[in-house]
Coordinates of C-alpha atoms and ligand atoms in Angstrom, one line a residue:
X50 CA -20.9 -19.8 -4.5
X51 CA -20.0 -22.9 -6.7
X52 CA -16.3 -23.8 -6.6
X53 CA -13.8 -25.9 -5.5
X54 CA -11.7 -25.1 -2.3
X55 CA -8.5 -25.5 -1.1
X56 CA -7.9 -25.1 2.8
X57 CA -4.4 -23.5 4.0
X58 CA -4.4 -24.5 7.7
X59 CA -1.4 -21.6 8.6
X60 CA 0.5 -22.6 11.7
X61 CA 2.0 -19.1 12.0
X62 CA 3.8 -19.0 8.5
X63 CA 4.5 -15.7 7.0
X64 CA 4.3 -16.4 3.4
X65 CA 0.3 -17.3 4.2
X66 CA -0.8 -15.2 1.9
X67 CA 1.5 -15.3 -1.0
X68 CA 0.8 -19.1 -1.0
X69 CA -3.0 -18.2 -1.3
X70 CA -2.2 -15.5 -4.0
X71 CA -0.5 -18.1 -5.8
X72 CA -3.1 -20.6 -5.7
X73 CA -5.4 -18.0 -6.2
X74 CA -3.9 -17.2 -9.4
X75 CA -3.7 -20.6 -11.1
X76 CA -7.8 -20.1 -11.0
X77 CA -8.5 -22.3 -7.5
X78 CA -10.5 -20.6 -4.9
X79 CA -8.7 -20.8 -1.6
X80 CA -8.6 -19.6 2.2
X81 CA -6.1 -19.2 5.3
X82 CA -7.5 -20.5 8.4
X83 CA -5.2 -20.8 12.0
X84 CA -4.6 -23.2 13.0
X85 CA -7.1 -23.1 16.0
X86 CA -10.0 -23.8 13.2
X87 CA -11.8 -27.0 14.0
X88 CA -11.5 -29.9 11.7
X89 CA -15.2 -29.9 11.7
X90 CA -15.5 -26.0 10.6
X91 CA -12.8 -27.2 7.7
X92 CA -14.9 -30.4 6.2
X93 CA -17.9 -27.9 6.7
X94 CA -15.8 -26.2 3.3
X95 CA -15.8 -29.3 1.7
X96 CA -12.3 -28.9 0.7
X97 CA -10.5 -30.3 -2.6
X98 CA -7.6 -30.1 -0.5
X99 CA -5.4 -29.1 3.0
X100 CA -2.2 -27.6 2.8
X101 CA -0.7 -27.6 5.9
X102 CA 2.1 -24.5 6.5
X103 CA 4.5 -23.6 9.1
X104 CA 6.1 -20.8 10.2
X105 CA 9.8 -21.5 11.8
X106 CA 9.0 -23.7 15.2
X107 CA 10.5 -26.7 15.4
X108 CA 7.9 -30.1 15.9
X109 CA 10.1 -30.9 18.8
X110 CA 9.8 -27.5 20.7
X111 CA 7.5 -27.9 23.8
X112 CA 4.4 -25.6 22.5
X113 CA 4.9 -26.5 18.9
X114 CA 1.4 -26.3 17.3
X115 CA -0.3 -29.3 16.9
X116 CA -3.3 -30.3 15.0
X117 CA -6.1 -33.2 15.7
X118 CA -4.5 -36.1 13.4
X119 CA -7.8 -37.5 12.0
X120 CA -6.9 -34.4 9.7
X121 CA -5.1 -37.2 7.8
X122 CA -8.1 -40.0 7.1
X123 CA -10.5 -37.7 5.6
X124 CA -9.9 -39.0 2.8
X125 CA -8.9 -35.7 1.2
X126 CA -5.6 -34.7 -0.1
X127 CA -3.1 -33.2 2.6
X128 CA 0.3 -31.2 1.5
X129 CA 2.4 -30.5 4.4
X130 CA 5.0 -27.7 3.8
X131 CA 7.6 -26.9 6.0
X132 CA 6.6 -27.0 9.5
X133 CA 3.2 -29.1 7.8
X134 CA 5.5 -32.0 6.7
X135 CA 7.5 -32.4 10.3
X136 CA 3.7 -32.6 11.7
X137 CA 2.6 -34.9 9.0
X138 CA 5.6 -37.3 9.6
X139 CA 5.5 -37.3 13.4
X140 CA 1.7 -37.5 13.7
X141 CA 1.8 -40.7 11.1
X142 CA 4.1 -42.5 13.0
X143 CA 7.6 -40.8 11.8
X144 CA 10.1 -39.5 13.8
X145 CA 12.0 -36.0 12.4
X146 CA 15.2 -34.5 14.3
X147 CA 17.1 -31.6 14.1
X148 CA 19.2 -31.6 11.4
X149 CA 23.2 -31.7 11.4
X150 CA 23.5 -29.4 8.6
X151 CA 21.3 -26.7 8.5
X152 CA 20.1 -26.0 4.8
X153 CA 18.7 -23.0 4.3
X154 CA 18.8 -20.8 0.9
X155 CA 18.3 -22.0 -2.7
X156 CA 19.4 -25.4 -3.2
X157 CA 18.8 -27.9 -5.4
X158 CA 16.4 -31.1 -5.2
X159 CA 16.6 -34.0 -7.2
X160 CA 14.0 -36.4 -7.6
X161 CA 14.0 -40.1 -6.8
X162 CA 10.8 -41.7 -8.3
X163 CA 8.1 -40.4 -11.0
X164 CA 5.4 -38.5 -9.0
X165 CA 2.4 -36.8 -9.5
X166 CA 3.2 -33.7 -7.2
X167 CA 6.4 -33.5 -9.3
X168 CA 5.3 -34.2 -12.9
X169 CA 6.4 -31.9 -15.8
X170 CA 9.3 -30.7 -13.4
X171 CA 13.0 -32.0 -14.6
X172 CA 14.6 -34.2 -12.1
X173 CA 16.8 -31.5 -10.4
X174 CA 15.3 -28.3 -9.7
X175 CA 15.9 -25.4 -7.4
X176 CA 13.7 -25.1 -4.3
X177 CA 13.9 -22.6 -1.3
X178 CA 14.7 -24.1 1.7
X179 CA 14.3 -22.9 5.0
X180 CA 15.1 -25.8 7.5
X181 CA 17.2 -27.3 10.3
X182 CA 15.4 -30.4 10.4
X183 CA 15.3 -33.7 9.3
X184 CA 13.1 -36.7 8.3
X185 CA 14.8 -39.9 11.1
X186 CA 12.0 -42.4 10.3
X187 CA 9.2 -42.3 7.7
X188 CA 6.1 -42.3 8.5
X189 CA 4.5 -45.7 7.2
X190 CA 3.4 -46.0 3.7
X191 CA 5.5 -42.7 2.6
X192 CA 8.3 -43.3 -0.1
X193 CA 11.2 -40.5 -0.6
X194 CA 10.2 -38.5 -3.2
X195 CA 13.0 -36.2 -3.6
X196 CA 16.4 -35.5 -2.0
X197 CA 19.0 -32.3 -1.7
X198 CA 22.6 -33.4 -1.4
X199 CA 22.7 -32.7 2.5
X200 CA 19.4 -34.0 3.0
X201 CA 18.3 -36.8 2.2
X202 CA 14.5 -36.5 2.3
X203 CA 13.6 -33.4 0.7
X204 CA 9.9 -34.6 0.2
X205 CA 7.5 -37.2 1.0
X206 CA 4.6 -39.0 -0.2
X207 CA 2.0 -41.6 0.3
X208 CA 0.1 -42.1 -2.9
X209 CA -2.1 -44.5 -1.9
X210 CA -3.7 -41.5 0.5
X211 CA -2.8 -39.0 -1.2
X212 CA -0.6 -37.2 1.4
X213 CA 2.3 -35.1 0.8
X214 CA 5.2 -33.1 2.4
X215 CA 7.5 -31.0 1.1
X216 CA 10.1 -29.8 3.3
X217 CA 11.3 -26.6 1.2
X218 CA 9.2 -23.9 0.5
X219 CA 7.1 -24.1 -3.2
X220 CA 5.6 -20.5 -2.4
X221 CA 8.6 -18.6 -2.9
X222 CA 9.4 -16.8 -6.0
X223 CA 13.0 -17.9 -5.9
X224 CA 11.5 -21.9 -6.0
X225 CA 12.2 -22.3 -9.9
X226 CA 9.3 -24.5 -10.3
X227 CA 7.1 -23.8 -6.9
X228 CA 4.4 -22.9 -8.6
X229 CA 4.1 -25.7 -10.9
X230 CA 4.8 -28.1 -7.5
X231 CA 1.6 -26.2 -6.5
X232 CA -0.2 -27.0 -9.1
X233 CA 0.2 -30.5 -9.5
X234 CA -1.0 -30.9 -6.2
X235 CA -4.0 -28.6 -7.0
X236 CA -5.5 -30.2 -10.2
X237 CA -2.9 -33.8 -10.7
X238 CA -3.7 -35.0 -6.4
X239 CA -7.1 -32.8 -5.5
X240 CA -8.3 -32.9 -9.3
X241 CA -9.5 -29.5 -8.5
X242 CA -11.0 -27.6 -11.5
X243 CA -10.0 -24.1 -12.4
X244 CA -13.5 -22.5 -12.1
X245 CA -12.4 -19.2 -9.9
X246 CA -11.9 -16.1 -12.0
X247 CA -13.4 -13.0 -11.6
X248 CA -16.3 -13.1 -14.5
X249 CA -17.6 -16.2 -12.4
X250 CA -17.1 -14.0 -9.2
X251 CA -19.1 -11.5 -10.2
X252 CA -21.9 -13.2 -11.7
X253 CA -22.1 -15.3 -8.3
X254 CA -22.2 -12.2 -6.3
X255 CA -24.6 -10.4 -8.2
X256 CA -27.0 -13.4 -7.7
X257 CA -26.1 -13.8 -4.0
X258 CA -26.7 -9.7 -3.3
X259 CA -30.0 -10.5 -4.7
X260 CA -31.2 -13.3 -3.0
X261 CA -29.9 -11.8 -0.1
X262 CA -31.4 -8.1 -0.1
X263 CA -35.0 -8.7 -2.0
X264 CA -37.0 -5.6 -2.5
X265 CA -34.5 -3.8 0.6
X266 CA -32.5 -0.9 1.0
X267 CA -29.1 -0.6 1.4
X268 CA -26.3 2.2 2.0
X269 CA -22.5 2.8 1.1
X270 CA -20.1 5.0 2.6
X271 CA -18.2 5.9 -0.5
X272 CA -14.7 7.1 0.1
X273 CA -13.8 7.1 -3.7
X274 CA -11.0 4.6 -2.8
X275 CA -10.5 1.3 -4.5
X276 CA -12.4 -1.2 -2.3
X277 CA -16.0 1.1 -1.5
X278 CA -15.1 2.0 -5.1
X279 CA -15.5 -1.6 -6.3
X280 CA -18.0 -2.7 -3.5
X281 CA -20.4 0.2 -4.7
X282 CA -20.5 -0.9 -8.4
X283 CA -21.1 -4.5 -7.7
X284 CA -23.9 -3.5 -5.5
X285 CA -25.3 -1.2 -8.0
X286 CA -25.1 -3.9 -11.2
X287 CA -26.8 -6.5 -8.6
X288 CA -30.0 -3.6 -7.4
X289 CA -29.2 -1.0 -9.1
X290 CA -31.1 2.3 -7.3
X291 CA -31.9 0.1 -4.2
X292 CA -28.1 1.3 -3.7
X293 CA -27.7 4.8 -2.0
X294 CA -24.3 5.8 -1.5
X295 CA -23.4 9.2 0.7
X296 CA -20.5 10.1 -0.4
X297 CA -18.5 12.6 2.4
X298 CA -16.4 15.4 0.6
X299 CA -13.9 16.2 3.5
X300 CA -11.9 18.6 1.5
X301 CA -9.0 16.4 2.5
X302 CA -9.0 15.1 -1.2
X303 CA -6.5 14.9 -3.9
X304 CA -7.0 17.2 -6.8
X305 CA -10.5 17.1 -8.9
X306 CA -10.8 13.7 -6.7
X307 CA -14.1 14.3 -5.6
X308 CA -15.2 15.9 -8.9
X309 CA -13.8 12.3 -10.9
X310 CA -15.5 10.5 -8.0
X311 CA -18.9 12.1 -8.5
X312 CA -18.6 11.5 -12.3
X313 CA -17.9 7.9 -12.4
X314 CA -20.8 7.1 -9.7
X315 CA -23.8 10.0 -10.4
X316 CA -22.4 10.3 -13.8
X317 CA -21.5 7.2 -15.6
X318 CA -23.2 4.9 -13.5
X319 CA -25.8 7.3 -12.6
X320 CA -26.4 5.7 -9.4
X321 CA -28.7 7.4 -6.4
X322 CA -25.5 9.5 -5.0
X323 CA -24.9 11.8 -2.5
X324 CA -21.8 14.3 -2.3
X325 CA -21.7 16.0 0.9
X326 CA -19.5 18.7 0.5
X327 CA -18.0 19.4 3.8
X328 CA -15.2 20.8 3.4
X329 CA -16.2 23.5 5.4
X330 CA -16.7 21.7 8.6
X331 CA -14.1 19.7 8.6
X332 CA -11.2 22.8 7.8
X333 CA -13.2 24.7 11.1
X334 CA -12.8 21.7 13.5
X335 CA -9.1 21.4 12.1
X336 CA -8.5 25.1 13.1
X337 CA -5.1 25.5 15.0
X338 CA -5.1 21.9 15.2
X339 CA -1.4 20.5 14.6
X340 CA -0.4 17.3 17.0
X341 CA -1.5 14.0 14.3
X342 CA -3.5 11.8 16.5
X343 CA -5.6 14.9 17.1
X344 CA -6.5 15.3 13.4
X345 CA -6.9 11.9 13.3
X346 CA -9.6 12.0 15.8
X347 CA -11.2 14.8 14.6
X348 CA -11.6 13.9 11.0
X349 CA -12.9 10.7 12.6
X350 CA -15.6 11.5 14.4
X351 CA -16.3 14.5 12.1
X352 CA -17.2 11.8 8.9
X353 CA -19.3 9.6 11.3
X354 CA -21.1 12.7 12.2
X355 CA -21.8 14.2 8.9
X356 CA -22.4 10.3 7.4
X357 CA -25.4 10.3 10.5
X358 CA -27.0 13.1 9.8
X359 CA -27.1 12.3 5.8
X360 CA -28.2 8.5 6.8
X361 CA -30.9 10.3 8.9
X362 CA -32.2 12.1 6.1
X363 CA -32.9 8.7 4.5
X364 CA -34.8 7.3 7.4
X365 CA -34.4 3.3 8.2
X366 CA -31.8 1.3 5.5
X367 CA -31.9 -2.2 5.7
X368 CA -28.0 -3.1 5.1
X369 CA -24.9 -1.2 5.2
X370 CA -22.0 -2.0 3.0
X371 CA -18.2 -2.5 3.9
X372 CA -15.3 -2.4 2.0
X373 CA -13.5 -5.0 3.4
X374 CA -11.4 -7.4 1.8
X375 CA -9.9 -10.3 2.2
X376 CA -6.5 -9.6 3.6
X377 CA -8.5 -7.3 6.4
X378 CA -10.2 -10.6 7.6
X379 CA -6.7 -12.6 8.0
X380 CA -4.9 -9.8 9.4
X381 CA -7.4 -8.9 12.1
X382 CA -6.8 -12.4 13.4
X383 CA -3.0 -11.2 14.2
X384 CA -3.3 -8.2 16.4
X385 CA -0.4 -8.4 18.5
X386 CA 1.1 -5.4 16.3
X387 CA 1.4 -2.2 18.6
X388 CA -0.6 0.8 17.2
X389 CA 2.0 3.4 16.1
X390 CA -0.9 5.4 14.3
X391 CA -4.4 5.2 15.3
X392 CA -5.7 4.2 11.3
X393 CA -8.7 5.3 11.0
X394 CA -11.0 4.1 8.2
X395 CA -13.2 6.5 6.3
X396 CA -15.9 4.1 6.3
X397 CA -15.9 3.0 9.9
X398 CA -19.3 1.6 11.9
X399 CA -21.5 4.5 12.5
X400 CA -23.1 4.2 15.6
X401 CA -26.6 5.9 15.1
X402 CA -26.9 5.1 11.6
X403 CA -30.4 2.7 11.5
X404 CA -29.7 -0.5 9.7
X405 CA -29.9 -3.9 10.8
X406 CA -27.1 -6.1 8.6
X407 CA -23.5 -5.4 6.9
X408 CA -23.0 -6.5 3.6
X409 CA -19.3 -6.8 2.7
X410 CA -19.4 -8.1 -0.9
X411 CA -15.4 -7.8 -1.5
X412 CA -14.7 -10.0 2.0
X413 CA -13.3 -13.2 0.0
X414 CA -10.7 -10.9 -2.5
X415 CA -7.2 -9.9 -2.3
X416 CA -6.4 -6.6 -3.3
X417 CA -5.4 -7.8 -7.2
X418 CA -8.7 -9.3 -7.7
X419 CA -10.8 -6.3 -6.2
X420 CA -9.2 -4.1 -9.1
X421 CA -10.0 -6.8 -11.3
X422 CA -13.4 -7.3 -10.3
X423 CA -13.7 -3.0 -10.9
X424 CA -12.2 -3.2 -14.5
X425 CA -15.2 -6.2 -15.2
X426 CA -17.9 -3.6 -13.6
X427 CA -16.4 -1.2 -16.2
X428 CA -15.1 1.2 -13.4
X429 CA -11.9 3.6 -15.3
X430 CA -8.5 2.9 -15.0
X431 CA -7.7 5.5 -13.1
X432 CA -10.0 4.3 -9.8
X433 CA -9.3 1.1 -10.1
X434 CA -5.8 1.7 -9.8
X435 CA -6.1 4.3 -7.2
X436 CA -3.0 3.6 -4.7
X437 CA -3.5 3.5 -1.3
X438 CA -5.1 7.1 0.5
X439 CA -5.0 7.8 4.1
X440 CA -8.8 8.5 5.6
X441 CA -7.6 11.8 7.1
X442 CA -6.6 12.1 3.9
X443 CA -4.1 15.4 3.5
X444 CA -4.8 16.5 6.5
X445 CA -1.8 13.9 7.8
X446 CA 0.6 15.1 4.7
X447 CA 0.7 18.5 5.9
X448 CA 2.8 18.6 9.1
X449 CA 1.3 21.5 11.5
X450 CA -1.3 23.2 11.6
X451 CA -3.8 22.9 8.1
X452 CA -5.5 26.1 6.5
X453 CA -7.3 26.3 2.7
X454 CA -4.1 27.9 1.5
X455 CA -2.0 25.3 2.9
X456 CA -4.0 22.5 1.6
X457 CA -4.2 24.4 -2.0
X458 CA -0.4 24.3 -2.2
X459 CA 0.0 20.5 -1.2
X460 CA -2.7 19.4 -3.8
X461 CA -0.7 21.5 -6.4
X462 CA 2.5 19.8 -5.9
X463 CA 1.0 16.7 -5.2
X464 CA -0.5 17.0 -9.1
X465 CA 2.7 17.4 -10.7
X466 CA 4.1 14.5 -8.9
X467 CA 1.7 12.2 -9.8
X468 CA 1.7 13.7 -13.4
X469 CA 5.6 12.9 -13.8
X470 CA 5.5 9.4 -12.0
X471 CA 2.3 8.6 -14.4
X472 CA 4.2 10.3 -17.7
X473 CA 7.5 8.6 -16.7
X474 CA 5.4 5.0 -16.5
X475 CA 6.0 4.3 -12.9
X476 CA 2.5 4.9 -11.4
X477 CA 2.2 0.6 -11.4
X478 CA 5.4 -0.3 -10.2
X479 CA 5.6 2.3 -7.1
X480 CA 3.1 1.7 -4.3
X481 CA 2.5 4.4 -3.2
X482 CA 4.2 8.1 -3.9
X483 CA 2.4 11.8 -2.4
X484 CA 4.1 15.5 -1.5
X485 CA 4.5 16.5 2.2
X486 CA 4.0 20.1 3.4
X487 CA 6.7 20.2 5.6
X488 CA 6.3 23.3 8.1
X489 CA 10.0 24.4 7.6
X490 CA 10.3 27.8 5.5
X491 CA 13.8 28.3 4.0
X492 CA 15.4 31.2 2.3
X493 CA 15.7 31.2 -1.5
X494 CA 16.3 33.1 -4.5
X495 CA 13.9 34.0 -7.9
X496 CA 14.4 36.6 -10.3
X497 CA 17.4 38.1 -7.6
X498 CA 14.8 38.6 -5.4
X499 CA 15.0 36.6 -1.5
X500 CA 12.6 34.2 -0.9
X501 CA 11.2 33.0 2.4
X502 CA 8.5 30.0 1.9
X503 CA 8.2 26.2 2.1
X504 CA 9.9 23.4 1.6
X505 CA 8.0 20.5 -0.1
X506 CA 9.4 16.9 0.4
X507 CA 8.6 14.2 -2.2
X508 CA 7.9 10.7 -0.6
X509 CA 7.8 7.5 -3.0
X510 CA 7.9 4.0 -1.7
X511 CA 7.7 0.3 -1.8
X512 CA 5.9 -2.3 -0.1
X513 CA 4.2 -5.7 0.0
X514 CA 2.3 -4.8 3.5
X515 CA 2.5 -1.5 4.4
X516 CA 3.9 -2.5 7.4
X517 CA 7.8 -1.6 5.9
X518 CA 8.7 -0.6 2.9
X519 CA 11.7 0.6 0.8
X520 CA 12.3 4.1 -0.4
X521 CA 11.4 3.6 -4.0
X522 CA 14.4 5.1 -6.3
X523 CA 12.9 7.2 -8.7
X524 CA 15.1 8.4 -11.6
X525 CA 17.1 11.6 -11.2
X526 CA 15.1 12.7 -14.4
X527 CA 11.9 12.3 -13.0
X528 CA 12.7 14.0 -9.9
X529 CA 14.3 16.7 -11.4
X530 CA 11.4 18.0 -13.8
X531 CA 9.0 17.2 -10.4
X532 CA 11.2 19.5 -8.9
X533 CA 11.4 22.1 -11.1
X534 CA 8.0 22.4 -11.9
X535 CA 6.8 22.4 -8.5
X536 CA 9.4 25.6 -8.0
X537 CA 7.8 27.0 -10.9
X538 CA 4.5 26.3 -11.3
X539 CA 3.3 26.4 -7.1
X540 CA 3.6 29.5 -5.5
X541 CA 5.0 29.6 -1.8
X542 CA 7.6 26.7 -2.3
X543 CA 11.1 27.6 -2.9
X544 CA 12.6 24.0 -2.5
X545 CA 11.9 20.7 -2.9
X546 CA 13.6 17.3 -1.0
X547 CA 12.8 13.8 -1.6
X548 CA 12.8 11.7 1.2
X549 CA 15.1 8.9 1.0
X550 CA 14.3 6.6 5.0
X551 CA 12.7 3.2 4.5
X552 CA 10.1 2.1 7.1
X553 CA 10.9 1.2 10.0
X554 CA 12.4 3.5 11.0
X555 CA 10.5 6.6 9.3
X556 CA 6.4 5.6 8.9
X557 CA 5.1 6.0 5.2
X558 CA 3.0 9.0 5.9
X559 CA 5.1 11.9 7.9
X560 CA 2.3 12.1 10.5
Ligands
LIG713 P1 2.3 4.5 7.8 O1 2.4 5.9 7.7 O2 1.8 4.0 9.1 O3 1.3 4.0 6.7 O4 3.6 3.8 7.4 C1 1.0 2.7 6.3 C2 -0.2 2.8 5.3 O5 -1.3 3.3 6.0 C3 -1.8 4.5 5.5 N1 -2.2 5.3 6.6 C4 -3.5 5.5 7.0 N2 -4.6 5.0 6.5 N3 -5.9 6.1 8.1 C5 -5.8 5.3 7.0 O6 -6.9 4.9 6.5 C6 -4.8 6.7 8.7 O7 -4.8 7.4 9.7 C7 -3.5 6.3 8.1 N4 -2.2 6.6 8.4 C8 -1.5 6.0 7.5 C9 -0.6 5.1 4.7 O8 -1.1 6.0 3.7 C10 0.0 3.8 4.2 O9 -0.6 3.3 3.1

C-alpha cells in the first residue's frame, strides 16, 4: 500500500502502542518493531521517520539495549524519547548520568530556542516525565532545546540532521501538548503527509485481495465477533461470492446473536454463508462437564471438528482468512505472560482443513480502526461495536456444570443487562459487562411463598488490555432496574449481586 511510514523502534516501553495509536490518529501510518529488528529490515520500510522509545533501563546498566549507531546517518529523521534520547546522546558522542534529582510526574518545560519539534506550543508547557537521568555532555552538533527547572536539558536537537530527543514522555495523555510535539515531528521534521485513513485503507485492500486471490477460493471462519466480522466484509466487497464463510453456531451465543449474525452476512450482504447449527453437539460433549479448562478444551476441539467437516464439504479452498489484528502481531512478540486461562480462539488453525495460504486482511489495524473499517463496509452499529466475547462463549459464564435450561436463564439475564447498560448510554464507555450463573441457590421470598433458586451476579468492567481492569461503577439506578427485572422477568433467580473485584486479583470472566 501507498503511504508514508513512521518506524517506532520499542526498546521495551509500555506506552508502545498508545504512541502508535496516537500517531495513528493524526492520519500517519505507523508500526512497532523491537528492538532486535535490523536496520536493514527498517530502511526496507522506507521510513519518513524513527522514533526511538524506552522502557525504564538506564543507558548505563550493563545489558541496557543498544542499537547499531549507523541508525543515525540515514539521513532520515530520528526522535529519541526517554530511554531513545539517553541512546541518542551517548551513541553521538554525549555522555548522560544519573540524575541528582529524580523528576518524575508532571512538570513543566520551558523552551530555550524557536524549534520546529516545538512550534505552535507556548514556551512553558506541561510534559510527563518519567526520569532519573541526565544529559552531562551533549552530543556534538545538538543545542538545548528545552529545560525543566531541575533539569536542565529537557530536550535536544540537531537540526542540521534532523535528530531529536526528548527526555519526557509526549505519548501520555497528561503531556498538555504531547500530541502536538508529535506532530511536529511527524509532518514539520519527516514532512510526512496525512494520507492514512480508513476510506484509503479499504480501497487499498480491496485492490491488494484482488491481485492477490485472482479467480481463487477462499474460506472464513465467522465467529460473528468484531474482527472475522470486519475481515469477512472486506473480503466479500473485494470477491464477492469467491468468499465462503462457515459460520459455527455453538449454542454458546448471546441472545438472537446467531440469528443478527446470519442476517447481516446471508441477509444484507447476501454473501455464500453457512450456519451450522450445532448446538446440539456441543451441549452433549459439555454433559456433566464442570472444571473450566475442560470446557475450554472441549468447545475447542469441538469447533475445529465441526469447521472440518463443513470445509470438507467444500472440497480444496485456496486461502483461509484470519481475524487477526494488529495488536495480536505485537503482543505475540512478548510471551513471557504465564497462561492463567488457556484462550482459545474461535477461529483457530484447523488442522485438516485443505488450503494452501492465510489471508489476514485486518493484520496492520488497531482495534478502533477495525470498527471503523466495518462502519465504511456498511456493517450495523450494533456488530461493529460488539465488545469483546469469549470463544467458549457462555459456556465459561456459567460456573458448573451447563444444561439448555441453564444456558436459557443466563441469556435471559444477560439481555436485560445489556438492554439497561445500552438504555442508560453506557454500552461505549464500559468495556465489557455480561451476567454469571453462579451455581449457588439461596432461599428467597415471592408472593409469601419460599423460594429456592439461583443467584445471578452482574460483572461490568474496565480496561485498556484486558490484562487488568477496574470494576466499572455503574449507577445505583441502572443496577437497580437490572436487578429487579431480572427477579421479575427470569424465572429460577431469586437474587442478584454485582461483582465489585478488579483484575488481578479476580480474572474478567468467572471461569
Ligand atoms: P480474563 O477472564 O482472563 O479475560 O480476565 C480477559 C479477556 O479474555 C476473554 N476470555 C477469553 N477469550 N477464549 C477467548 O477467546 C477464552 O477462553 C477466554 N477466556 C477469557 C475475556 O472475555 C476478556 O475479554
Amino acid at each position: 500500500m501507498n503511504h508514508d511510514t513512521v518506524i517506532i523502534l520499542d526498546f521495551g516501553s509500555s506506552n508502545n502502542q498508545l504512541l502508535a495509536r496516537k500517531i495513528r490518529g493524526a492520519n500517519v501510518y505507523c508500526e512497532v518493531l523491537p528492538f532486535t529488528t535490523s536496520l536493514e529490515e527498517i530502511m526496507s520500510k522506507n521510513p519518513k521517520g524513527i522514533i526511538l522509545i524506552g522502557g525504564s533501563s538506564s543507558i548505563s546498566e550493563e545489558n541496557a539495549p543498544k542499537y547499531n549507531p549507523d541508525i543515525f546517518n540515514q539521513g532520515i529523521p530520528v526522535l529519541g524519547v526517554g530511554y531513545g534520547m539517553q541512546l541518542m546522546t551517548v551513541e553521538l558522542g554525549g555522555a548522560v548520568e544519573q540524575s541528582k534529582c529524580v523528576e518524575s510526574g508532571k512538570v513543566e518545560i520551558a523552551l530555550e530556542t524557536d524549534n520546529e519539534l516545538f512550534s505552535k506550543i507556548t514556551t512553558e508547557t506541561n510534559c510527563w516525565m518519567d526520569s532519573t537521568f541526565q544529559v552531562s555532555k551533549m552530543p556534538s552538533g545538538f543545542n538545548v532545546l528545552a529545560r525543566t527547572r531541575n533539569c536542565a536539558v529537557a530536550a535536544i536537537g540537531n537540526e542540521e540532521k534532523n535528530l531529536y530527543g526528548v527526555q519526557f514522555h509526549p505519548e501520555v495523555m497528561k503531556s498538555q501538548t504531547g500530541i502536538e510535539i508529535v506532530k511536529n515531528f511527524l509532518f514539520n521534521i519527516c514532512r510526512c503527509s496525512a494520507d492514512w485513513t480508513m476510506a484509503s485503507f479499504i480501497d487499498a485492500s480491496i485492490e491488494d485481495i484482488r491481485k492477490r486471490v485472482g479467480d481463487k477460493k477462499v474460506l472464513c471462519a465467522l465467529s460473528g465477533g468484531v474482527d472475522s466480522s470486519v475481515a469477512a466484509a472486506l473480503l466479500y466487497k473485494a470477491i464477492g461470492n469467491q468468499l465462503i464463510c462457515i459460520f459455527v453456531d455453538h449454542g454458546l451465543l448471546r441472545k438472537n446473536e446467531g440469528d443478527q449474525v446470519e442476517e447481516v452476512f446471508a441477509g444484507q450482504f447476501g454473501m455464500n454463508f453457512t450456519r451450522v447449527n450445532a448446538q446440539e453437539r456441543f451441549l452433549n460433549r459439555l454433559a456433566n462437564v464442570s472444571e473450566p479448562e475442560e470446557k475450554r478444551k472441549i468447545i475447542g476441539e469441538e469447533f475445529i471438528r465441526v469447521f472440518e467437516e463443513e470445509a470438507k464439504k467444500i472440497g480444496k479452498v485456496d486461502f483461509l482468512v484470519q481475524g487477526t489484528i494488529y495488536p495480536d502481531i505485537i503482543e505475540s512478540g512478548v510471551g513471557n505472560a504465564k497462561v492463567i486461562k488457556s484462550h482459545h480462539n474461535v477461529g483457530g488453525l484447523p488442522e485438516h482443513v485443505d488450503f494452501e495460504e492465510i489471508l489476514e486482511p485486518l493484520r496492520d489495524l488497531f482495534k478502533d480502526e477495525v470498527r471503523s473499517v466495518g462502519l465504511g463496509l456498511g456493517l450495523p452499529e450494533y456488530l461493529v461495536w460488539r465488545q469483546p466475547f469469549p470463544g467458549p462463549g457462555l459456556a465459561i459464564r456459567i460456573i458448573g456444570d451447563i444444561t439448555f435450561e441453564k444456558l436459557e436463564t443466563l441469556r435471559e439475564t444477560d439481555h436485560i443487562f445489556r438492554e439497561e447498560v445500552e438504555r442508560a448510554g453506557l454500552s461505549k464507555s464500559i468495556n465489557q459487562y455480561f451476567t454469571v450463573l453462579t451455581n449457588i441457590k439461596s432461599v428467597g421470598v415471592t408472593n409469601n411463598e419460599r423460594t429456592y433458586d439461583y443467584t445471578v451476579a452482574l460483572r461490568a468492567v474496565n480496561t485498556k488490555d484486558f490484562m487488568s481492569a477496574e470494576w466499572t461503577k455503574i449507577p445505583y439506578s441502572v443496577l437497580e432496574i437490572t436487578s429487579s427485572r431480572i427477579i421479575n422477568e427470569v424465572k429460577n433467580v431469586n437474587r442478584v449481586v454485582y461483582d465489585i473485584t478488579s483484575k488481578p486479583p479476580a480474572t474478567i470472566e468467572w471461569e
